Amino acid sequence: MDAIEQYRPKLPAPVWERIGADCRRAVAKAKPATPKQARDWLGALAHAAAHADACGQPTKAERLLTEEAIEWYLSTGYVHVNDTARSNRRGRLNKLRRALLGPDLITGDPVAYSGSNPSRPYTKAEQAQLYATARAQPTEALRYGLLALLALGFGCGLDSPEIIPLRTHDVREAPNGAVGVAVRGSRARVVLCRTAWVPVLTEATAWASQPGEARYLFRPASHARGTNTVTNFLARTKKQPGGSALVVGRTRATWLVDAIEARMHLPTLMAAAGLTTLRSIDRVLPYVRNLTPEQAAAALKEF
């Protein structure tokens, strides 16, 4: 299509030379219906590829158009715009993704145990890398903000909407030494922090606290509590080249997988996670390590 060959997004020439051919290939393969759609798709994909190129990430279109990659780009490379512009960019990339890669569900029916990327837990090595990245941040605000996200995600299994409204006094120590977090909102509950993350959580809480004041636990100096509070913060943090990006949904998935592998009593797990259905557990089951045949046989025999 002429529109694909003639249109060139406003990007530096060296960047376009590196990414342009693959972007045009992908858009042509997706078969846009109109010249305008071709330009919209090519512009959105090119800017996503340019951001990935600047971050040292792969720029092949098929990798940039996964749901996780799109959200990573929007939360780290497209944060200077308003919600409407971000939503428009997301819509164009998702339409291109479906045109290029096919529909998410060919049959139109929900698929159990899909194991989508946002549900993929972090490995131990990735968790260590994220912790090291947090400690290496250049300012206290960035450092303790990341530490709070790690402790609340890996240690308590909270997601972003539960983290944003937390206050420092919502972190409480029980007489037996356990540290709990009083979650607010529609899924209000108290979650005990995993022992390994208790020192990190208490350190971040102490930094955010101010005697006599009700302070936010995450980003205490910011009083704006929008839905993008976490993503805007993450966009300002310093990343390690080649390291894993922090996605709060994946920290919660890691907590769920660890709890399942620890054979936590199912009603206890659901209560701690604030779940009323098994849908969230369905998504992480592909990542749960199974027992050996011998262990499985013993468990089935003895229960």
Short mmCIF file of N, CA, C and O in Angstrom, two decimals, residues 151-241:
data_model
loop_
_atom_site.label_atom_id
_atom_site.label_comp_id
_atom_site.label_asym_id
_atom_site.label_seq_id
_atom_site.Cartn_x
_atom_site.Cartn_y
_atom_site.Cartn_z
N ALA A 151 7.81 -4.99 48.47
CA ALA A 151 7.36 -5.62 49.71
C ALA A 151 5.86 -5.89 49.70
O ALA A 151 5.40 -6.94 50.15
N LEU A 152 5.09 -4.95 49.17
CA LEU A 152 3.63 -5.11 49.14
C LEU A 152 3.20 -6.10 48.07
O LEU A 152 2.15 -6.75 48.22
N GLY A 153 3.98 -6.23 46.99
CA GLY A 153 3.65 -7.19 45.94
C GLY A 153 4.14 -8.58 46.26
O GLY A 153 3.35 -9.52 46.39
N PHE A 154 5.46 -8.73 46.42
CA PHE A 154 6.02 -10.04 46.72
C PHE A 154 5.68 -10.51 48.13
O PHE A 154 5.54 -11.71 48.37
N GLY A 155 5.58 -9.58 49.06
CA GLY A 155 5.38 -9.96 50.46
C GLY A 155 3.93 -10.11 50.87
O GLY A 155 3.61 -10.89 51.76
N CYS A 156 3.02 -9.34 50.20
CA CYS A 156 1.62 -9.33 50.63
C CYS A 156 0.64 -9.66 49.52
O CYS A 156 -0.55 -9.81 49.78
N GLY A 157 1.12 -9.74 48.28
CA GLY A 157 0.23 -10.09 47.18
C GLY A 157 -0.78 -9.01 46.82
O GLY A 157 -1.85 -9.31 46.30
N LEU A 158 -0.45 -7.75 47.05
CA LEU A 158 -1.38 -6.67 46.74
C LEU A 158 -1.20 -6.20 45.30
O LEU A 158 -0.11 -6.29 44.73
N ASP A 159 -2.27 -5.68 44.71
CA ASP A 159 -2.17 -5.11 43.38
C ASP A 159 -2.22 -3.58 43.48
O ASP A 159 -2.41 -3.02 44.56
N SER A 160 -2.04 -2.90 42.36
CA SER A 160 -1.90 -1.44 42.38
C SER A 160 -3.08 -0.71 43.04
O SER A 160 -2.86 0.18 43.87
N PRO A 161 -4.35 -1.05 42.71
CA PRO A 161 -5.45 -0.32 43.35
C PRO A 161 -5.49 -0.49 44.87
O PRO A 161 -6.05 0.36 45.57
N GLU A 162 -4.88 -1.57 45.38
CA GLU A 162 -4.84 -1.75 46.83
C GLU A 162 -3.65 -1.03 47.45
O GLU A 162 -3.70 -0.64 48.63
N ILE A 163 -2.59 -0.84 46.68
CA ILE A 163 -1.39 -0.18 47.19
C ILE A 163 -1.57 1.32 47.27
O ILE A 163 -1.15 1.98 48.25
N ILE A 164 -2.22 1.91 46.27
CA ILE A 164 -2.29 3.37 46.15
C ILE A 164 -2.90 4.05 47.37
O ILE A 164 -2.36 5.06 47.84
N PRO A 165 -4.01 3.56 47.96
CA PRO A 165 -4.61 4.29 49.09
C PRO A 165 -4.02 3.96 50.46
O PRO A 165 -4.44 4.55 51.46
N LEU A 166 -3.06 3.05 50.55
CA LEU A 166 -2.55 2.64 51.85
C LEU A 166 -1.90 3.80 52.59
O LEU A 166 -1.20 4.63 52.00
N ARG A 167 -2.10 3.84 53.93
CA ARG A 167 -1.43 4.81 54.79
C ARG A 167 -0.39 4.07 55.64
O ARG A 167 -0.45 2.85 55.79
N THR A 168 0.54 4.83 56.17
CA THR A 168 1.59 4.20 56.96
C THR A 168 1.04 3.46 58.17
O THR A 168 1.56 2.42 58.56
N HIS A 169 -0.03 3.99 58.77
CA HIS A 169 -0.58 3.33 59.96
C HIS A 169 -1.39 2.08 59.61
O HIS A 169 -1.88 1.38 60.51
N ASP A 170 -1.53 1.78 58.30
CA ASP A 170 -2.16 0.52 57.90
C ASP A 170 -1.21 -0.66 58.05
O ASP A 170 -1.65 -1.81 57.95
N VAL A 171 0.07 -0.38 58.26
CA VAL A 171 1.05 -1.44 58.51
C VAL A 171 1.17 -1.59 60.03
O VAL A 171 1.54 -0.66 60.73
N ARG A 172 0.84 -2.77 60.51
CA ARG A 172 0.75 -2.98 61.96
C ARG A 172 1.51 -4.23 62.37
O ARG A 172 1.51 -5.23 61.65
N GLU A 173 2.14 -4.17 63.53
CA GLU A 173 2.86 -5.32 64.05
C GLU A 173 2.04 -5.99 65.14
O GLU A 173 1.54 -5.35 66.06
N ALA A 174 1.88 -7.31 65.02
CA ALA A 174 1.14 -8.10 66.00
C ALA A 174 2.05 -8.48 67.16
O ALA A 174 3.28 -8.43 67.05
N PRO A 175 1.47 -8.86 68.31
CA PRO A 175 2.27 -9.24 69.47
C PRO A 175 3.24 -10.39 69.20
O PRO A 175 4.30 -10.47 69.82
N ASN A 176 2.90 -11.26 68.25
CA ASN A 176 3.77 -12.39 67.96
C ASN A 176 4.89 -12.04 66.97
O ASN A 176 5.63 -12.91 66.52
N GLY A 177 4.98 -10.76 66.59
CA GLY A 177 6.04 -10.33 65.69
C GLY A 177 5.65 -10.27 64.23
O GLY A 177 6.40 -9.74 63.41
N ALA A 178 4.50 -10.83 63.88
CA ALA A 178 4.04 -10.77 62.49
C ALA A 178 3.67 -9.33 62.12
O ALA A 178 3.22 -8.56 62.97
N VAL A 179 3.88 -8.98 60.87
CA VAL A 179 3.53 -7.65 60.38
C VAL A 179 2.40 -7.79 59.38
O VAL A 179 2.50 -8.54 58.40
N GLY A 180 1.31 -7.08 59.64
CA GLY A 180 0.15 -7.16 58.77
C GLY A 180 -0.13 -5.83 58.10
O GLY A 180 0.29 -4.77 58.57
N VAL A 181 -0.83 -5.90 56.97
CA VAL A 181 -1.24 -4.70 56.23
C VAL A 181 -2.76 -4.70 56.16
O VAL A 181 -3.37 -5.66 55.68
N ALA A 182 -3.37 -3.63 56.66
CA ALA A 182 -4.83 -3.48 56.61
C ALA A 182 -5.22 -2.89 55.26
O ALA A 182 -5.03 -1.69 55.02
N VAL A 183 -5.71 -3.73 54.37
CA VAL A 183 -6.07 -3.31 53.01
C VAL A 183 -7.40 -2.57 53.05
O VAL A 183 -8.34 -2.99 53.72
N ARG A 184 -7.48 -1.48 52.32
CA ARG A 184 -8.70 -0.68 52.26
C ARG A 184 -9.54 -1.04 51.03
O ARG A 184 -9.10 -1.77 50.16
N GLY A 185 -10.74 -0.49 50.98
CA GLY A 185 -11.56 -0.62 49.78
C GLY A 185 -12.51 -1.79 49.81
O GLY A 185 -12.83 -2.35 50.87
N SER A 186 -12.96 -2.19 48.60
CA SER A 186 -14.00 -3.21 48.49
C SER A 186 -13.51 -4.59 48.94
O SER A 186 -14.32 -5.46 49.26
N ARG A 187 -12.19 -4.81 48.92
CA ARG A 187 -11.64 -6.10 49.36
C ARG A 187 -10.88 -5.92 50.68
O ARG A 187 -9.80 -6.47 50.87
N ALA A 188 -11.45 -5.14 51.58
CA ALA A 188 -10.79 -4.83 52.85
C ALA A 188 -10.49 -6.11 53.62
O ALA A 188 -11.34 -7.00 53.74
N ARG A 189 -9.27 -6.20 54.13
CA ARG A 189 -8.83 -7.36 54.88
C ARG A 189 -7.47 -7.05 55.48
O ARG A 189 -6.89 -6.00 55.18
N VAL A 190 -6.97 -7.93 56.30
CA VAL A 190 -5.62 -7.80 56.84
C VAL A 190 -4.78 -8.93 56.27
O VAL A 190 -5.15 -10.11 56.36
N VAL A 191 -3.66 -8.58 55.63
CA VAL A 191 -2.76 -9.56 55.04
C VAL A 191 -1.45 -9.54 55.81
O VAL A 191 -0.86 -8.48 56.01
N LEU A 192 -1.00 -10.71 56.23
CA LEU A 192 0.29 -10.80 56.90
C LEU A 192 1.40 -10.84 55.86
O LEU A 192 1.34 -11.60 54.89
N CYS A 193 2.42 -10.03 56.07
CA CYS A 193 3.55 -9.98 55.13
C CYS A 193 4.44 -11.21 55.31
O CYS A 193 4.67 -11.67 56.44
N ARG A 194 4.94 -11.73 54.20
CA ARG A 194 5.87 -12.86 54.26
C ARG A 194 7.12 -12.45 55.03
O ARG A 194 7.63 -11.33 54.89
N THR A 195 7.63 -13.36 55.81
CA THR A 195 8.75 -13.06 56.71
C THR A 195 9.93 -12.44 55.98
O THR A 195 10.55 -11.49 56.47
N ALA A 196 10.26 -12.94 54.79
CA ALA A 196 11.43 -12.45 54.08
C ALA A 196 11.31 -10.98 53.69
O ALA A 196 12.33 -10.29 53.55
N TRP A 197 10.08 -10.50 53.52
CA TRP A 197 9.87 -9.12 53.09
C TRP A 197 9.50 -8.18 54.22
O TRP A 197 9.34 -6.97 53.99
N VAL A 198 9.36 -8.69 55.43
CA VAL A 198 9.00 -7.83 56.57
C VAL A 198 10.02 -6.72 56.80
O VAL A 198 9.64 -5.55 56.97
N PRO A 199 11.33 -6.99 56.81
CA PRO A 199 12.28 -5.89 57.03
C PRO A 199 12.19 -4.80 55.97
O PRO A 199 12.35 -3.61 56.28
N VAL A 200 11.94 -5.19 54.73
CA VAL A 200 11.82 -4.20 53.65
C VAL A 200 10.57 -3.36 53.85
O VAL A 200 10.60 -2.13 53.70
N LEU A 201 9.47 -4.00 54.20
CA LEU A 201 8.22 -3.27 54.41
C LEU A 201 8.33 -2.31 55.59
O LEU A 201 7.89 -1.15 55.50
N THR A 202 8.90 -2.77 56.69
CA THR A 202 9.03 -1.89 57.87
C THR A 202 9.99 -0.73 57.60
O THR A 202 9.77 0.39 58.07
N GLU A 203 11.03 -0.98 56.82
CA GLU A 203 11.97 0.09 56.47
C GLU A 203 11.28 1.15 55.61
O GLU A 203 11.43 2.36 55.86
N ALA A 204 10.53 0.70 54.60
CA ALA A 204 9.83 1.65 53.73
C ALA A 204 8.76 2.41 54.51
O ALA A 204 8.54 3.61 54.28
N THR A 205 8.09 1.73 55.44
CA THR A 205 7.06 2.38 56.25
C THR A 205 7.68 3.43 57.16
O THR A 205 7.14 4.53 57.32
N ALA A 206 8.80 3.10 57.78
CA ALA A 206 9.47 4.05 58.67
C ALA A 206 9.90 5.30 57.91
O ALA A 206 9.79 6.43 58.41
N TRP A 207 10.39 5.11 56.67
CA TRP A 207 10.81 6.26 55.87
C TRP A 207 9.62 7.16 55.53
O TRP A 207 9.73 8.39 55.55
N ALA A 208 8.48 6.55 55.20
CA ALA A 208 7.30 7.32 54.79
C ALA A 208 6.58 7.97 55.97
O ALA A 208 5.82 8.93 55.78
N SER A 209 6.79 7.47 57.17
CA SER A 209 6.02 7.92 58.33
C SER A 209 6.48 9.30 58.82
O SER A 209 7.65 9.67 58.69
N GLN A 210 5.55 10.01 59.39
CA GLN A 210 5.82 11.29 60.04
C GLN A 210 4.97 11.34 61.30
O GLN A 210 3.75 11.22 61.23
N PRO A 211 5.57 11.46 62.48
CA PRO A 211 4.79 11.43 63.73
C PRO A 211 3.65 12.44 63.71
O PRO A 211 3.83 13.60 63.35
N GLY A 212 2.47 11.96 64.08
CA GLY A 212 1.31 12.82 64.15
C GLY A 212 0.61 13.09 62.83
O GLY A 212 -0.37 13.84 62.79
N GLU A 213 1.10 12.49 61.75
CA GLU A 213 0.48 12.70 60.44
C GLU A 213 0.03 11.37 59.84
O GLU A 213 0.69 10.35 60.01
N ALA A 214 -1.11 11.42 59.15
CA ALA A 214 -1.59 10.25 58.41
C ALA A 214 -1.00 10.34 57.00
O ALA A 214 -1.51 11.06 56.15
N ARG A 215 0.08 9.62 56.77
CA ARG A 215 0.82 9.73 55.50
C ARG A 215 0.55 8.52 54.62
O ARG A 215 0.34 7.40 55.11
N TYR A 216 0.61 8.74 53.30
CA TYR A 216 0.52 7.62 52.39
C TYR A 216 1.78 6.77 52.50
O TYR A 216 2.89 7.29 52.68
N LEU A 217 1.62 5.46 52.38
CA LEU A 217 2.76 4.55 52.46
C LEU A 217 3.57 4.61 51.17
O LEU A 217 4.80 4.62 51.20
N PHE A 218 2.90 4.65 50.04
CA PHE A 218 3.57 4.73 48.74
C PHE A 218 3.50 6.16 48.23
O PHE A 218 2.43 6.75 48.16
N ARG A 219 4.64 6.73 47.92
CA ARG A 219 4.74 8.12 47.47
C ARG A 219 4.07 9.08 48.45
O ARG A 219 3.10 9.77 48.13
N PRO A 220 4.58 9.15 49.69
CA PRO A 220 3.93 9.99 50.71
C PRO A 220 3.90 11.47 50.38
O PRO A 220 3.03 12.20 50.90
N ALA A 221 4.81 11.94 49.55
CA ALA A 221 4.84 13.37 49.22
C ALA A 221 3.84 13.74 48.13
O ALA A 221 3.64 14.92 47.86
N SER A 222 3.23 12.75 47.51
CA SER A 222 2.27 13.01 46.43
C SER A 222 0.85 12.77 46.95
O SER A 222 0.53 11.70 47.45
N HIS A 223 0.01 13.78 46.79
CA HIS A 223 -1.39 13.65 47.25
C HIS A 223 -2.32 13.25 46.11
O HIS A 223 -3.50 13.00 46.35
N ALA A 224 -1.82 13.18 44.90
CA ALA A 224 -2.63 12.71 43.77
C ALA A 224 -2.70 11.19 43.82
O ALA A 224 -1.68 10.51 43.82
N ARG A 225 -3.89 10.65 43.87
CA ARG A 225 -4.08 9.21 43.98
C ARG A 225 -4.88 8.69 42.80
O ARG A 225 -5.93 8.07 42.96
N GLY A 226 -4.41 8.93 41.59
CA GLY A 226 -5.10 8.45 40.40
C GLY A 226 -4.76 7.01 40.09
O GLY A 226 -3.88 6.40 40.72
N THR A 227 -5.44 6.45 39.10
CA THR A 227 -5.21 5.05 38.72
C THR A 227 -3.81 4.85 38.15
O THR A 227 -3.31 3.73 38.12
N ASN A 228 -3.18 5.94 37.68
CA ASN A 228 -1.85 5.83 37.09
C ASN A 228 -0.74 6.22 38.06
O ASN A 228 0.38 6.50 37.65
N THR A 229 -1.05 6.26 39.35
CA THR A 229 -0.06 6.66 40.35
C THR A 229 1.17 5.76 40.31
O THR A 229 2.31 6.23 40.39
N VAL A 230 0.95 4.46 40.19
CA VAL A 230 2.07 3.51 40.19
C VAL A 230 2.82 3.58 38.86
O VAL A 230 4.06 3.63 38.84
N THR A 231 2.10 3.56 37.74
CA THR A 231 2.77 3.53 36.44
C THR A 231 3.56 4.81 36.19
O THR A 231 4.66 4.77 35.63
N ASN A 232 3.03 5.96 36.62
CA ASN A 232 3.78 7.21 36.46
C ASN A 232 5.06 7.20 37.29
O ASN A 232 6.10 7.70 36.86
N PHE A 233 4.98 6.61 38.48
CA PHE A 233 6.17 6.51 39.32
C PHE A 233 7.21 5.59 38.66
O PHE A 233 8.40 5.92 38.59
N LEU A 234 6.77 4.43 38.18
CA LEU A 234 7.71 3.48 37.57
C LEU A 234 8.38 4.07 36.34
O LEU A 234 9.53 3.73 36.04
N ALA A 235 7.69 4.94 35.64
CA ALA A 235 8.28 5.55 34.45
C ALA A 235 9.47 6.44 34.80
O ALA A 235 10.33 6.69 33.94
N ARG A 236 9.56 6.90 36.04
CA ARG A 236 10.66 7.79 36.44
C ARG A 236 11.82 7.04 37.09
O ARG A 236 12.85 7.64 37.38
N THR A 237 11.65 5.76 37.34
CA THR A 237 12.72 5.01 37.98
C THR A 237 13.81 4.66 36.99
O THR A 237 13.58 4.61 35.78
N LYS A 238 15.00 4.43 37.50
CA LYS A 238 16.13 4.05 36.66
C LYS A 238 16.15 2.53 36.49
O LYS A 238 16.07 1.79 37.47
N LYS A 239 16.25 2.08 35.25
CA LYS A 239 16.21 0.65 34.95
C LYS A 239 17.61 0.10 34.75
O LYS A 239 18.52 0.81 34.31
N GLN A 240 17.80 -1.16 35.06
CA GLN A 240 19.05 -1.84 34.75
C GLN A 240 18.98 -2.34 33.31
O GLN A 240 18.00 -2.96 32.92
N PRO A 241 20.00 -2.07 32.50
CA PRO A 241 19.99 -2.56 31.11
C PRO A 241 19.79 -4.08 31.07
O PRO A 241 20.50 -4.82 31.73
#
